Amino acid sequence: DIQMTQSPSSLSASVGDRVTISCRASQIISSYLNWYQQKLGKAPKLLIYGASTLQSGVPSRFSASGSGTEFTLTISSLQPEDFATYYCQQSGSFGGGTKVEIK
Amino acid sequence: QVQLQESGPGLVKPSGTLSLTCAVSGDSINNNNWWTWVRQPPGKGLEWIGEIYHSGSTNYNPSLKSRVTISIDKSKNQFSLKLNSVTAADAAVYYCARAQSLKVFDWLFLRWFDPWGQGTLVTVSS
Protein backbone atom coordinates (compact mmCIF):
# COMPACT_ATOMS: atom_id res chain seq x y z
CA ASP A 1 0.00 0.00 0.00
CA ILE A 2 1.03 3.57 -0.66
CA GLN A 3 1.73 5.56 2.50
CA MET A 4 1.22 9.32 2.57
CA THR A 5 3.23 11.41 5.04
CA GLN A 6 2.40 15.04 5.71
CA SER A 7 4.54 17.66 7.39
CA PRO A 8 4.27 19.49 9.61
CA SER A 9 1.46 17.89 11.64
CA SER A 10 0.53 21.36 12.85
CA LEU A 11 1.59 24.95 12.37
CA SER A 12 0.74 28.36 13.73
CA ALA A 13 0.42 31.27 11.38
CA SER A 14 -1.02 34.75 11.18
CA VAL A 15 -3.55 36.19 8.78
CA GLY A 16 -1.69 37.26 5.65
CA ASP A 17 1.11 34.71 6.05
CA ARG A 18 2.21 32.41 3.27
CA VAL A 19 1.75 28.82 4.37
CA THR A 20 3.25 25.70 2.85
CA ILE A 21 2.28 22.11 3.65
CA SER A 22 4.20 19.09 2.37
CA CYS A 23 3.07 15.61 1.46
CA ARG A 24 5.32 12.71 0.58
CA ALA A 25 4.27 9.43 -1.01
CA SER A 26 6.04 6.16 -0.22
CA GLN A 27 6.34 5.43 -3.95
CA ILE A 28 6.01 7.30 -7.19
CA ILE A 29 2.42 8.35 -7.83
CA SER A 30 2.90 10.64 -10.83
CA SER A 31 0.54 13.60 -10.30
CA TYR A 32 -2.27 11.56 -8.74
CA LEU A 33 -2.48 13.58 -5.54
CA ASN A 34 -5.38 15.52 -4.06
CA TRP A 35 -5.79 18.02 -1.22
CA TYR A 36 -8.73 18.55 1.13
CA GLN A 37 -9.63 21.13 3.76
CA GLN A 38 -11.58 20.10 6.83
CA LYS A 39 -13.00 22.57 9.30
CA LEU A 40 -13.93 21.49 12.80
CA GLY A 41 -17.08 19.40 12.84
CA LYS A 42 -17.49 19.52 9.06
CA ALA A 43 -16.91 17.15 6.19
CA PRO A 44 -13.71 17.48 4.17
CA LYS A 45 -13.85 19.70 1.11
CA LEU A 46 -11.89 19.02 -2.07
CA LEU A 47 -9.47 21.84 -2.81
CA ILE A 48 -7.14 20.46 -5.47
CA TYR A 49 -7.02 17.31 -7.58
CA GLY A 50 -4.44 15.93 -9.95
CA ALA A 51 -1.67 17.59 -7.92
CA SER A 52 -2.36 21.12 -9.15
CA THR A 53 -5.90 21.59 -10.53
CA LEU A 54 -8.00 23.91 -8.41
CA GLN A 55 -11.52 22.62 -7.77
CA SER A 56 -14.26 24.95 -8.96
CA GLY A 57 -15.08 27.63 -6.41
CA VAL A 58 -11.83 27.34 -4.47
CA PRO A 59 -10.07 30.69 -3.98
CA SER A 60 -6.99 31.30 -6.08
CA ARG A 61 -4.83 31.87 -2.99
CA PHE A 62 -4.70 28.06 -2.82
CA SER A 63 -2.20 26.38 -5.12
CA ALA A 64 -0.37 23.10 -5.22
CA SER A 65 2.48 21.49 -7.06
CA GLY A 66 4.59 18.39 -7.23
CA SER A 67 4.92 15.06 -8.94
CA GLY A 68 6.50 11.72 -8.26
CA THR A 69 6.70 11.50 -4.50
CA GLU A 70 6.93 15.11 -3.28
CA PHE A 71 3.98 17.48 -3.21
CA THR A 72 3.20 20.89 -1.75
CA LEU A 73 0.06 22.85 -0.91
CA THR A 74 0.50 26.60 -0.61
CA ILE A 75 -1.83 29.25 0.76
CA SER A 76 -0.44 32.53 -0.54
CA SER A 77 -2.08 34.83 2.01
CA LEU A 78 -3.79 33.08 4.91
CA GLN A 79 -7.33 34.25 5.59
CA PRO A 80 -9.36 33.75 8.80
CA GLU A 81 -11.55 31.14 7.10
CA ASP A 82 -8.47 29.06 6.16
CA PHE A 83 -7.77 27.89 9.69
CA ALA A 84 -8.52 24.19 9.36
CA THR A 85 -6.91 20.80 8.92
CA TYR A 86 -5.55 19.90 5.50
CA TYR A 87 -5.19 16.37 4.14
CA CYS A 88 -3.44 14.99 1.12
CA GLN A 89 -4.83 11.84 -0.50
CA GLN A 90 -3.83 9.32 -3.14
CA SER A 91 -5.97 6.34 -4.13
CA GLY A 92 -7.15 4.89 -0.81
CA SER A 93 -4.59 6.57 1.41
CA PHE A 94 -4.79 9.85 3.27
CA GLY A 95 -1.98 11.76 4.90
CA GLY A 96 -2.18 12.28 8.64
CA GLY A 97 -3.30 15.88 8.29
CA THR A 98 -1.82 19.30 8.97
CA LYS A 99 -3.67 21.52 11.41
CA VAL A 100 -3.30 25.22 10.64
CA GLU A 101 -3.86 27.27 13.78
CA ILE A 102 -3.95 30.96 14.57
CA LYS A 103 -0.73 32.41 15.93
CA GLN B 1 -26.41 20.77 -6.69
CA VAL B 2 -25.32 17.30 -5.70
CA GLN B 3 -26.05 16.36 -2.13
CA LEU B 4 -25.35 13.21 -0.15
CA GLN B 5 -26.97 12.31 3.15
CA GLU B 6 -25.92 9.48 5.44
CA SER B 7 -28.41 7.69 7.66
CA GLY B 8 -28.42 4.75 10.01
CA PRO B 9 -28.13 3.74 13.67
CA GLY B 10 -25.80 5.87 15.74
CA LEU B 11 -25.14 3.06 18.19
CA VAL B 12 -23.94 -0.45 17.37
CA LYS B 13 -23.13 -3.24 19.80
CA PRO B 14 -19.67 -4.82 19.82
CA SER B 15 -19.49 -7.80 17.45
CA GLY B 16 -22.58 -6.47 15.70
CA THR B 17 -23.02 -5.09 12.18
CA LEU B 18 -22.83 -1.43 11.31
CA SER B 19 -25.27 -0.50 8.53
CA LEU B 20 -25.44 2.90 6.89
CA THR B 21 -27.14 4.29 3.81
CA CYS B 22 -26.22 7.27 1.66
CA ALA B 23 -29.01 8.96 -0.26
CA VAL B 24 -27.90 10.86 -3.35
CA SER B 25 -29.78 13.84 -4.77
CA GLY B 26 -28.94 16.08 -7.69
CA ASP B 27 -27.11 13.31 -9.55
CA SER B 28 -27.97 9.87 -10.79
CA ILE B 29 -26.18 6.99 -9.19
CA ASN B 30 -26.12 5.49 -12.70
CA ASN B 31 -23.83 8.20 -14.00
CA ASN B 32 -20.12 7.68 -14.60
CA ASN B 33 -19.05 8.07 -10.98
CA TRP B 34 -18.00 5.86 -8.15
CA TRP B 35 -19.63 6.15 -4.73
CA THR B 36 -17.47 5.86 -1.69
CA TRP B 37 -17.31 5.60 2.10
CA VAL B 38 -14.68 7.25 4.30
CA ARG B 39 -14.52 7.25 8.08
CA GLN B 40 -12.85 9.36 10.74
CA PRO B 41 -12.42 8.23 14.37
CA PRO B 42 -12.93 11.07 16.84
CA GLY B 43 -9.89 13.35 16.84
CA LYS B 44 -8.10 11.30 14.21
CA GLY B 45 -7.48 11.27 10.49
CA LEU B 46 -9.41 10.00 7.49
CA GLU B 47 -9.61 6.36 6.40
CA TRP B 48 -10.97 5.23 3.04
CA ILE B 49 -13.31 2.24 3.37
CA GLY B 50 -14.28 1.43 -0.19
CA GLU B 51 -16.28 2.35 -3.27
CA ILE B 52 -18.90 1.03 -5.65
CA TYR B 53 -19.84 1.67 -9.29
CA HIS B 54 -23.39 1.44 -10.62
CA SER B 55 -22.46 -1.84 -12.29
CA GLY B 56 -21.87 -3.27 -8.83
CA SER B 57 -18.09 -3.31 -9.13
CA THR B 58 -16.38 -2.57 -5.83
CA ASN B 59 -12.98 -1.70 -4.45
CA TYR B 60 -12.24 -2.04 -0.74
CA ASN B 61 -9.51 -0.99 1.65
CA PRO B 62 -7.46 -4.19 2.15
CA SER B 63 -7.41 -3.61 5.90
CA LEU B 64 -11.22 -3.75 6.07
CA LYS B 65 -12.05 -5.93 3.09
CA SER B 66 -12.91 -9.05 5.08
CA ARG B 67 -15.61 -7.18 7.04
CA VAL B 68 -17.03 -4.70 4.53
CA THR B 69 -19.80 -4.88 1.97
CA ILE B 70 -20.86 -1.89 -0.11
CA SER B 71 -24.01 -2.24 -2.17
CA ILE B 72 -26.08 -0.03 -4.44
CA ASP B 73 -29.81 0.50 -4.91
CA LYS B 74 -30.35 2.20 -8.23
CA SER B 75 -34.13 2.36 -7.80
CA LYS B 76 -33.67 4.54 -4.70
CA ASN B 77 -30.56 6.36 -5.91
CA GLN B 78 -28.63 5.33 -2.85
CA PHE B 79 -25.80 3.11 -1.74
CA SER B 80 -25.06 1.35 1.52
CA LEU B 81 -22.29 0.21 3.80
CA LYS B 82 -22.21 -2.85 6.02
CA LEU B 83 -19.34 -3.47 8.39
CA ASN B 84 -19.54 -6.60 10.48
CA SER B 85 -17.86 -7.78 13.67
CA VAL B 86 -17.44 -4.20 14.88
CA THR B 87 -15.26 -3.24 17.81
CA ALA B 88 -14.57 0.03 19.61
CA ALA B 89 -11.97 0.77 16.93
CA ASP B 90 -14.78 1.13 14.40
CA ALA B 91 -16.35 4.06 16.25
CA ALA B 92 -16.10 7.03 13.92
CA VAL B 93 -17.84 9.62 11.85
CA TYR B 94 -18.76 7.88 8.61
CA TYR B 95 -18.90 9.95 5.43
CA CYS B 96 -20.22 9.06 2.03
CA ALA B 97 -18.96 10.86 -1.05
CA ARG B 98 -19.02 10.83 -4.82
CA ALA B 99 -15.76 9.67 -6.29
CA GLN B 100 -13.92 10.04 -9.52
CA SER B 101 -11.91 6.84 -9.78
CA LEU B 102 -9.71 5.68 -12.63
CA LYS B 103 -7.44 2.68 -12.29
CA VAL B 104 -3.95 3.35 -13.57
CA PHE B 105 -2.31 0.23 -12.18
CA ASP B 106 -3.58 -2.36 -9.69
CA TRP B 107 -2.02 -0.30 -6.89
CA LEU B 108 -2.47 3.18 -8.31
CA PHE B 109 -5.69 5.04 -8.91
CA LEU B 110 -6.57 8.53 -9.99
CA ARG B 111 -9.27 8.97 -7.36
CA TRP B 112 -10.75 11.98 -5.62
CA PHE B 113 -13.87 12.61 -3.54
CA ASP B 114 -16.37 15.41 -4.12
CA PRO B 115 -18.86 16.25 -2.77
CA TRP B 116 -19.16 14.69 0.67
CA GLY B 117 -22.11 14.07 2.92
CA GLN B 118 -22.20 15.79 6.30
CA GLY B 119 -21.20 12.59 8.08
CA THR B 120 -22.85 10.48 10.74
CA LEU B 121 -21.34 9.48 14.07
CA VAL B 122 -21.40 5.79 14.93
CA THR B 123 -20.61 4.71 18.47
CA VAL B 124 -19.80 1.11 19.39
CA SER B 125 -20.99 0.18 22.86
CA SER B 126 -23.02 -2.46 24.67
PDB file of N, CA, C and O in Angstrom, chain B residues 14-55:
ATOM      1  N   PRO B  14     -20.886  -4.098  20.198  1.00  0.00           N
ATOM      2  CA  PRO B  14     -19.669  -4.823  19.823  1.00  0.00           C
ATOM      3  C   PRO B  14     -20.022  -6.194  19.251  1.00  0.00           C
ATOM      4  O   PRO B  14     -20.955  -6.854  19.741  1.00  0.00           O
ATOM      5  N   SER B  15     -19.308  -6.573  18.226  1.00  0.00           N
ATOM      6  CA  SER B  15     -19.494  -7.804  17.447  1.00  0.00           C
ATOM      7  C   SER B  15     -20.698  -7.729  16.511  1.00  0.00           C
ATOM      8  O   SER B  15     -20.944  -8.662  15.732  1.00  0.00           O
ATOM      9  N   GLY B  16     -21.426  -6.640  16.566  1.00  0.00           N
ATOM     10  CA  GLY B  16     -22.578  -6.471  15.697  1.00  0.00           C
ATOM     11  C   GLY B  16     -22.195  -5.947  14.329  1.00  0.00           C
ATOM     12  O   GLY B  16     -21.012  -5.845  13.988  1.00  0.00           O
ATOM     13  N   THR B  17     -23.215  -5.586  13.538  1.00  0.00           N
ATOM     14  CA  THR B  17     -23.020  -5.091  12.181  1.00  0.00           C
ATOM     15  C   THR B  17     -23.451  -3.637  12.083  1.00  0.00           C
ATOM     16  O   THR B  17     -24.569  -3.283  12.469  1.00  0.00           O
ATOM     17  N   LEU B  18     -22.556  -2.836  11.567  1.00  0.00           N
ATOM     18  CA  LEU B  18     -22.829  -1.426  11.306  1.00  0.00           C
ATOM     19  C   LEU B  18     -23.450  -1.324   9.923  1.00  0.00           C
ATOM     20  O   LEU B  18     -22.900  -1.879   8.952  1.00  0.00           O
ATOM     21  N   SER B  19     -24.599  -0.657   9.826  1.00  0.00           N
ATOM     22  CA  SER B  19     -25.271  -0.500   8.533  1.00  0.00           C
ATOM     23  C   SER B  19     -25.639   0.955   8.320  1.00  0.00           C
ATOM     24  O   SER B  19     -26.354   1.547   9.130  1.00  0.00           O
ATOM     25  N   LEU B  20     -25.162   1.509   7.226  1.00  0.00           N
ATOM     26  CA  LEU B  20     -25.437   2.898   6.889  1.00  0.00           C
ATOM     27  C   LEU B  20     -25.880   2.999   5.436  1.00  0.00           C
ATOM     28  O   LEU B  20     -25.487   2.187   4.598  1.00  0.00           O
ATOM     29  N   THR B  21     -26.682   4.013   5.159  1.00  0.00           N
ATOM     30  CA  THR B  21     -27.143   4.285   3.809  1.00  0.00           C
ATOM     31  C   THR B  21     -26.813   5.712   3.447  1.00  0.00           C
ATOM     32  O   THR B  21     -26.841   6.604   4.302  1.00  0.00           O
ATOM     33  N   CYS B  22     -26.498   5.929   2.179  1.00  0.00           N
ATOM     34  CA  CYS B  22     -26.219   7.267   1.664  1.00  0.00           C
ATOM     35  C   CYS B  22     -27.192   7.566   0.539  1.00  0.00           C
ATOM     36  O   CYS B  22     -27.164   6.901  -0.503  1.00  0.00           O
ATOM     37  N   ALA B  23     -28.051   8.545   0.757  1.00  0.00           N
ATOM     38  CA  ALA B  23     -29.006   8.957  -0.265  1.00  0.00           C
ATOM     39  C   ALA B  23     -28.403  10.067  -1.104  1.00  0.00           C
ATOM     40  O   ALA B  23     -27.882  11.049  -0.559  1.00  0.00           O
ATOM     41  N   VAL B  24     -28.491   9.902  -2.420  1.00  0.00           N
ATOM     42  CA  VAL B  24     -27.901  10.862  -3.351  1.00  0.00           C
ATOM     43  C   VAL B  24     -29.010  11.667  -4.021  1.00  0.00           C
ATOM     44  O   VAL B  24     -29.989  11.090  -4.519  1.00  0.00           O
ATOM     45  N   SER B  25     -28.849  12.974  -4.039  1.00  0.00           N
ATOM     46  CA  SER B  25     -29.782  13.837  -4.772  1.00  0.00           C
ATOM     47  C   SER B  25     -28.991  14.787  -5.662  1.00  0.00           C
ATOM     48  O   SER B  25     -27.848  15.128  -5.356  1.00  0.00           O
ATOM     49  N   GLY B  26     -29.602  15.175  -6.764  1.00  0.00           N
ATOM     50  CA  GLY B  26     -28.937  16.082  -7.690  1.00  0.00           C
ATOM     51  C   GLY B  26     -28.027  15.394  -8.686  1.00  0.00           C
ATOM     52  O   GLY B  26     -27.389  16.065  -9.508  1.00  0.00           O
ATOM     53  N   ASP B  27     -27.914  14.093  -8.616  1.00  0.00           N
ATOM     54  CA  ASP B  27     -27.106  13.310  -9.548  1.00  0.00           C
ATOM     55  C   ASP B  27     -27.668  11.904  -9.574  1.00  0.00           C
ATOM     56  O   ASP B  27     -28.232  11.438  -8.584  1.00  0.00           O
ATOM     57  N   SER B  28     -27.526  11.249 -10.707  1.00  0.00           N
ATOM     58  CA  SER B  28     -27.974   9.870 -10.791  1.00  0.00           C
ATOM     59  C   SER B  28     -26.840   8.935 -10.412  1.00  0.00           C
ATOM     60  O   SER B  28     -25.702   9.103 -10.864  1.00  0.00           O
ATOM     61  N   ILE B  29     -27.184   7.959  -9.616  1.00  0.00           N
ATOM     62  CA  ILE B  29     -26.184   6.989  -9.186  1.00  0.00           C
ATOM     63  C   ILE B  29     -25.746   6.121 -10.365  1.00  0.00           C
ATOM     64  O   ILE B  29     -24.746   5.398 -10.270  1.00  0.00           O
ATOM     65  N   ASN B  30     -26.481   6.224 -11.483  1.00  0.00           N
ATOM     66  CA  ASN B  30     -26.124   5.493 -12.695  1.00  0.00           C
ATOM     67  C   ASN B  30     -25.112   6.218 -13.565  1.00  0.00           C
ATOM     68  O   ASN B  30     -24.648   5.665 -14.565  1.00  0.00           O
ATOM     69  N   ASN B  31     -24.788   7.445 -13.215  1.00  0.00           N
ATOM     70  CA  ASN B  31     -23.829   8.197 -13.998  1.00  0.00           C
ATOM     71  C   ASN B  31     -22.421   7.642 -13.816  1.00  0.00           C
ATOM     72  O   ASN B  31     -22.176   6.758 -13.000  1.00  0.00           O
ATOM     73  N   ASN B  32     -21.483   8.200 -14.553  1.00  0.00           N
ATOM     74  CA  ASN B  32     -20.117   7.680 -14.600  1.00  0.00           C
ATOM     75  C   ASN B  32     -19.294   8.146 -13.402  1.00  0.00           C
ATOM     76  O   ASN B  32     -18.293   8.853 -13.533  1.00  0.00           O
ATOM     77  N   ASN B  33     -19.758   7.747 -12.219  1.00  0.00           N
ATOM     78  CA  ASN B  33     -19.049   8.072 -10.985  1.00  0.00           C
ATOM     79  C   ASN B  33     -18.964   6.832 -10.120  1.00  0.00           C
ATOM     80  O   ASN B  33     -19.729   5.888 -10.293  1.00  0.00           O
ATOM     81  N   TRP B  34     -18.032   6.849  -9.204  1.00  0.00           N
ATOM     82  CA  TRP B  34     -18.001   5.862  -8.150  1.00  0.00           C
ATOM     83  C   TRP B  34     -18.583   6.508  -6.897  1.00  0.00           C
ATOM     84  O   TRP B  34     -18.632   7.729  -6.772  1.00  0.00           O
ATOM     85  N   TRP B  35     -18.993   5.682  -5.962  1.00  0.00           N
ATOM     86  CA  TRP B  35     -19.628   6.149  -4.729  1.00  0.00           C
ATOM     87  C   TRP B  35     -18.898   5.502  -3.568  1.00  0.00           C
ATOM     88  O   TRP B  35     -18.732   4.288  -3.532  1.00  0.00           O
ATOM     89  N   THR B  36     -18.466   6.334  -2.627  1.00  0.00           N
ATOM     90  CA  THR B  36     -17.467   5.858  -1.689  1.00  0.00           C
ATOM     91  C   THR B  36     -17.843   6.125  -0.234  1.00  0.00           C
ATOM     92  O   THR B  36     -18.714   6.962   0.058  1.00  0.00           O
ATOM     93  N   TRP B  37     -17.187   5.389   0.661  1.00  0.00           N
ATOM     94  CA  TRP B  37     -17.307   5.600   2.100  1.00  0.00           C
ATOM     95  C   TRP B  37     -15.930   5.893   2.694  1.00  0.00           C
ATOM     96  O   TRP B  37     -14.951   5.225   2.360  1.00  0.00           O
ATOM     97  N   VAL B  38     -15.892   6.867   3.580  1.00  0.00           N
ATOM     98  CA  VAL B  38     -14.682   7.254   4.300  1.00  0.00           C
ATOM     99  C   VAL B  38     -15.073   7.421   5.765  1.00  0.00           C
ATOM    100  O   VAL B  38     -16.170   7.896   6.061  1.00  0.00           O
ATOM    101  N   ARG B  39     -14.188   7.058   6.677  1.00  0.00           N
ATOM    102  CA  ARG B  39     -14.517   7.253   8.083  1.00  0.00           C
ATOM    103  C   ARG B  39     -13.414   8.017   8.805  1.00  0.00           C
ATOM    104  O   ARG B  39     -12.281   8.107   8.327  1.00  0.00           O
ATOM    105  N   GLN B  40     -13.781   8.557   9.968  1.00  0.00           N
ATOM    106  CA  GLN B  40     -12.846   9.361  10.744  1.00  0.00           C
ATOM    107  C   GLN B  40     -13.111   9.140  12.230  1.00  0.00           C
ATOM    108  O   GLN B  40     -14.084   9.675  12.777  1.00  0.00           O
ATOM    109  N   PRO B  41     -12.268   8.372  12.912  1.00  0.00           N
ATOM    110  CA  PRO B  41     -12.418   8.228  14.370  1.00  0.00           C
ATOM    111  C   PRO B  41     -12.293   9.588  15.037  1.00  0.00           C
ATOM    112  O   PRO B  41     -11.594  10.474  14.537  1.00  0.00           O
ATOM    113  N   PRO B  42     -12.967   9.776  16.162  1.00  0.00           N
ATOM    114  CA  PRO B  42     -12.928  11.074  16.839  1.00  0.00           C
ATOM    115  C   PRO B  42     -11.503  11.551  17.088  1.00  0.00           C
ATOM    116  O   PRO B  42     -10.683  10.833  17.649  1.00  0.00           O
ATOM    117  N   GLY B  43     -11.203  12.750  16.635  1.00  0.00           N
ATOM    118  CA  GLY B  43      -9.895  13.349  16.845  1.00  0.00           C
ATOM    119  C   GLY B  43      -8.782  12.788  15.981  1.00  0.00           C
ATOM    120  O   GLY B  43      -7.618  13.143  16.173  1.00  0.00           O
ATOM    121  N   LYS B  44      -9.131  11.938  15.019  1.00  0.00           N
ATOM    122  CA  LYS B  44      -8.098  11.300  14.205  1.00  0.00           C
ATOM    123  C   LYS B  44      -8.274  11.629  12.724  1.00  0.00           C
ATOM    124  O   LYS B  44      -9.116  12.460  12.355  1.00  0.00           O
ATOM    125  N   GLY B  45      -7.479  10.985  11.910  1.00  0.00           N
ATOM    126  CA  GLY B  45      -7.481  11.268  10.486  1.00  0.00           C
ATOM    127  C   GLY B  45      -8.512  10.461   9.718  1.00  0.00           C
ATOM    128  O   GLY B  45      -9.328   9.729  10.273  1.00  0.00           O
ATOM    129  N   LEU B  46      -8.441  10.601   8.397  1.00  0.00           N
ATOM    130  CA  LEU B  46      -9.408   9.996   7.491  1.00  0.00           C
ATOM    131  C   LEU B  46      -8.945   8.618   7.027  1.00  0.00           C
ATOM    132  O   LEU B  46      -7.750   8.409   6.775  1.00  0.00           O
ATOM    133  N   GLU B  47      -9.900   7.715   6.885  1.00  0.00           N
ATOM    134  CA  GLU B  47      -9.611   6.360   6.396  1.00  0.00           C
ATOM    135  C   GLU B  47     -10.617   6.006   5.318  1.00  0.00           C
ATOM    136  O   GLU B  47     -11.834   6.013   5.558  1.00  0.00           O
ATOM    137  N   TRP B  48     -10.108   5.667   4.140  1.00  0.00           N
ATOM    138  CA  TRP B  48     -10.970   5.232   3.043  1.00  0.00           C
ATOM    139  C   TRP B  48     -11.436   3.809   3.301  1.00  0.00           C
ATOM    140  O   TRP B  48     -10.629   2.932   3.638  1.00  0.00           O
ATOM    141  N   ILE B  49     -12.739   3.562   3.122  1.00  0.00           N
ATOM    142  CA  ILE B  49     -13.308   2.243   3.372  1.00  0.00           C
ATOM    143  C   ILE B  49     -13.477   1.469   2.077  1.00  0.00           C
ATOM    144  O   ILE B  49     -13.107   0.292   1.969  1.00  0.00           O
ATOM    145  N   GLY B  50     -14.065   2.115   1.075  1.00  0.00           N
ATOM    146  CA  GLY B  50     -14.279   1.427  -0.185  1.00  0.00           C
ATOM    147  C   GLY B  50     -15.217   2.210  -1.080  1.00  0.00           C
ATOM    148  O   GLY B  50     -15.700   3.288  -0.722  1.00  0.00           O
ATOM    149  N   GLU B  51     -15.476   1.668  -2.267  1.00  0.00           N
ATOM    150  CA  GLU B  51     -16.285   2.350  -3.266  1.00  0.00           C
ATOM    151  C   GLU B  51     -17.043   1.361  -4.122  1.00  0.00           C
ATOM    152  O   GLU B  51     -16.688   0.161  -4.180  1.00  0.00           O
ATOM    153  N   ILE B  52     -18.094   1.861  -4.780  1.00  0.00           N
ATOM    154  CA  ILE B  52     -18.898   1.027  -5.655  1.00  0.00           C
ATOM    155  C   ILE B  52     -19.281   1.810  -6.895  1.00  0.00           C
ATOM    156  O   ILE B  52     -19.469   3.034  -6.840  1.00  0.00           O
ATOM    157  N   TYR B  53     -19.382   1.124  -8.019  1.00  0.00           N
ATOM    158  CA  TYR B  53     -19.838   1.670  -9.287  1.00  0.00           C
ATOM    159  C   TYR B  53     -21.249   1.167  -9.539  1.00  0.00           C
ATOM    160  O   TYR B  53     -21.664   0.157  -8.955  1.00  0.00           O
ATOM    161  N   HIS B  54     -21.989   1.842 -10.420  1.00  0.00           N
ATOM    162  CA  HIS B  54     -23.391   1.442 -10.619  1.00  0.00           C
ATOM    163  C   HIS B  54     -23.510   0.026 -11.179  1.00  0.00           C
ATOM    164  O   HIS B  54     -24.543  -0.617 -11.036  1.00  0.00           O
ATOM    165  N   SER B  55     -22.433  -0.464 -11.776  1.00  0.00           N
ATOM    166  CA  SER B  55     -22.458  -1.840 -12.286  1.00  0.00           C
ATOM    167  C   SER B  55     -22.397  -2.863 -11.159  1.00  0.00           C
ATOM    168  O   SER B  55     -22.656  -4.048 -11.377  1.00  0.00           O
TER     169      SER B  55
END
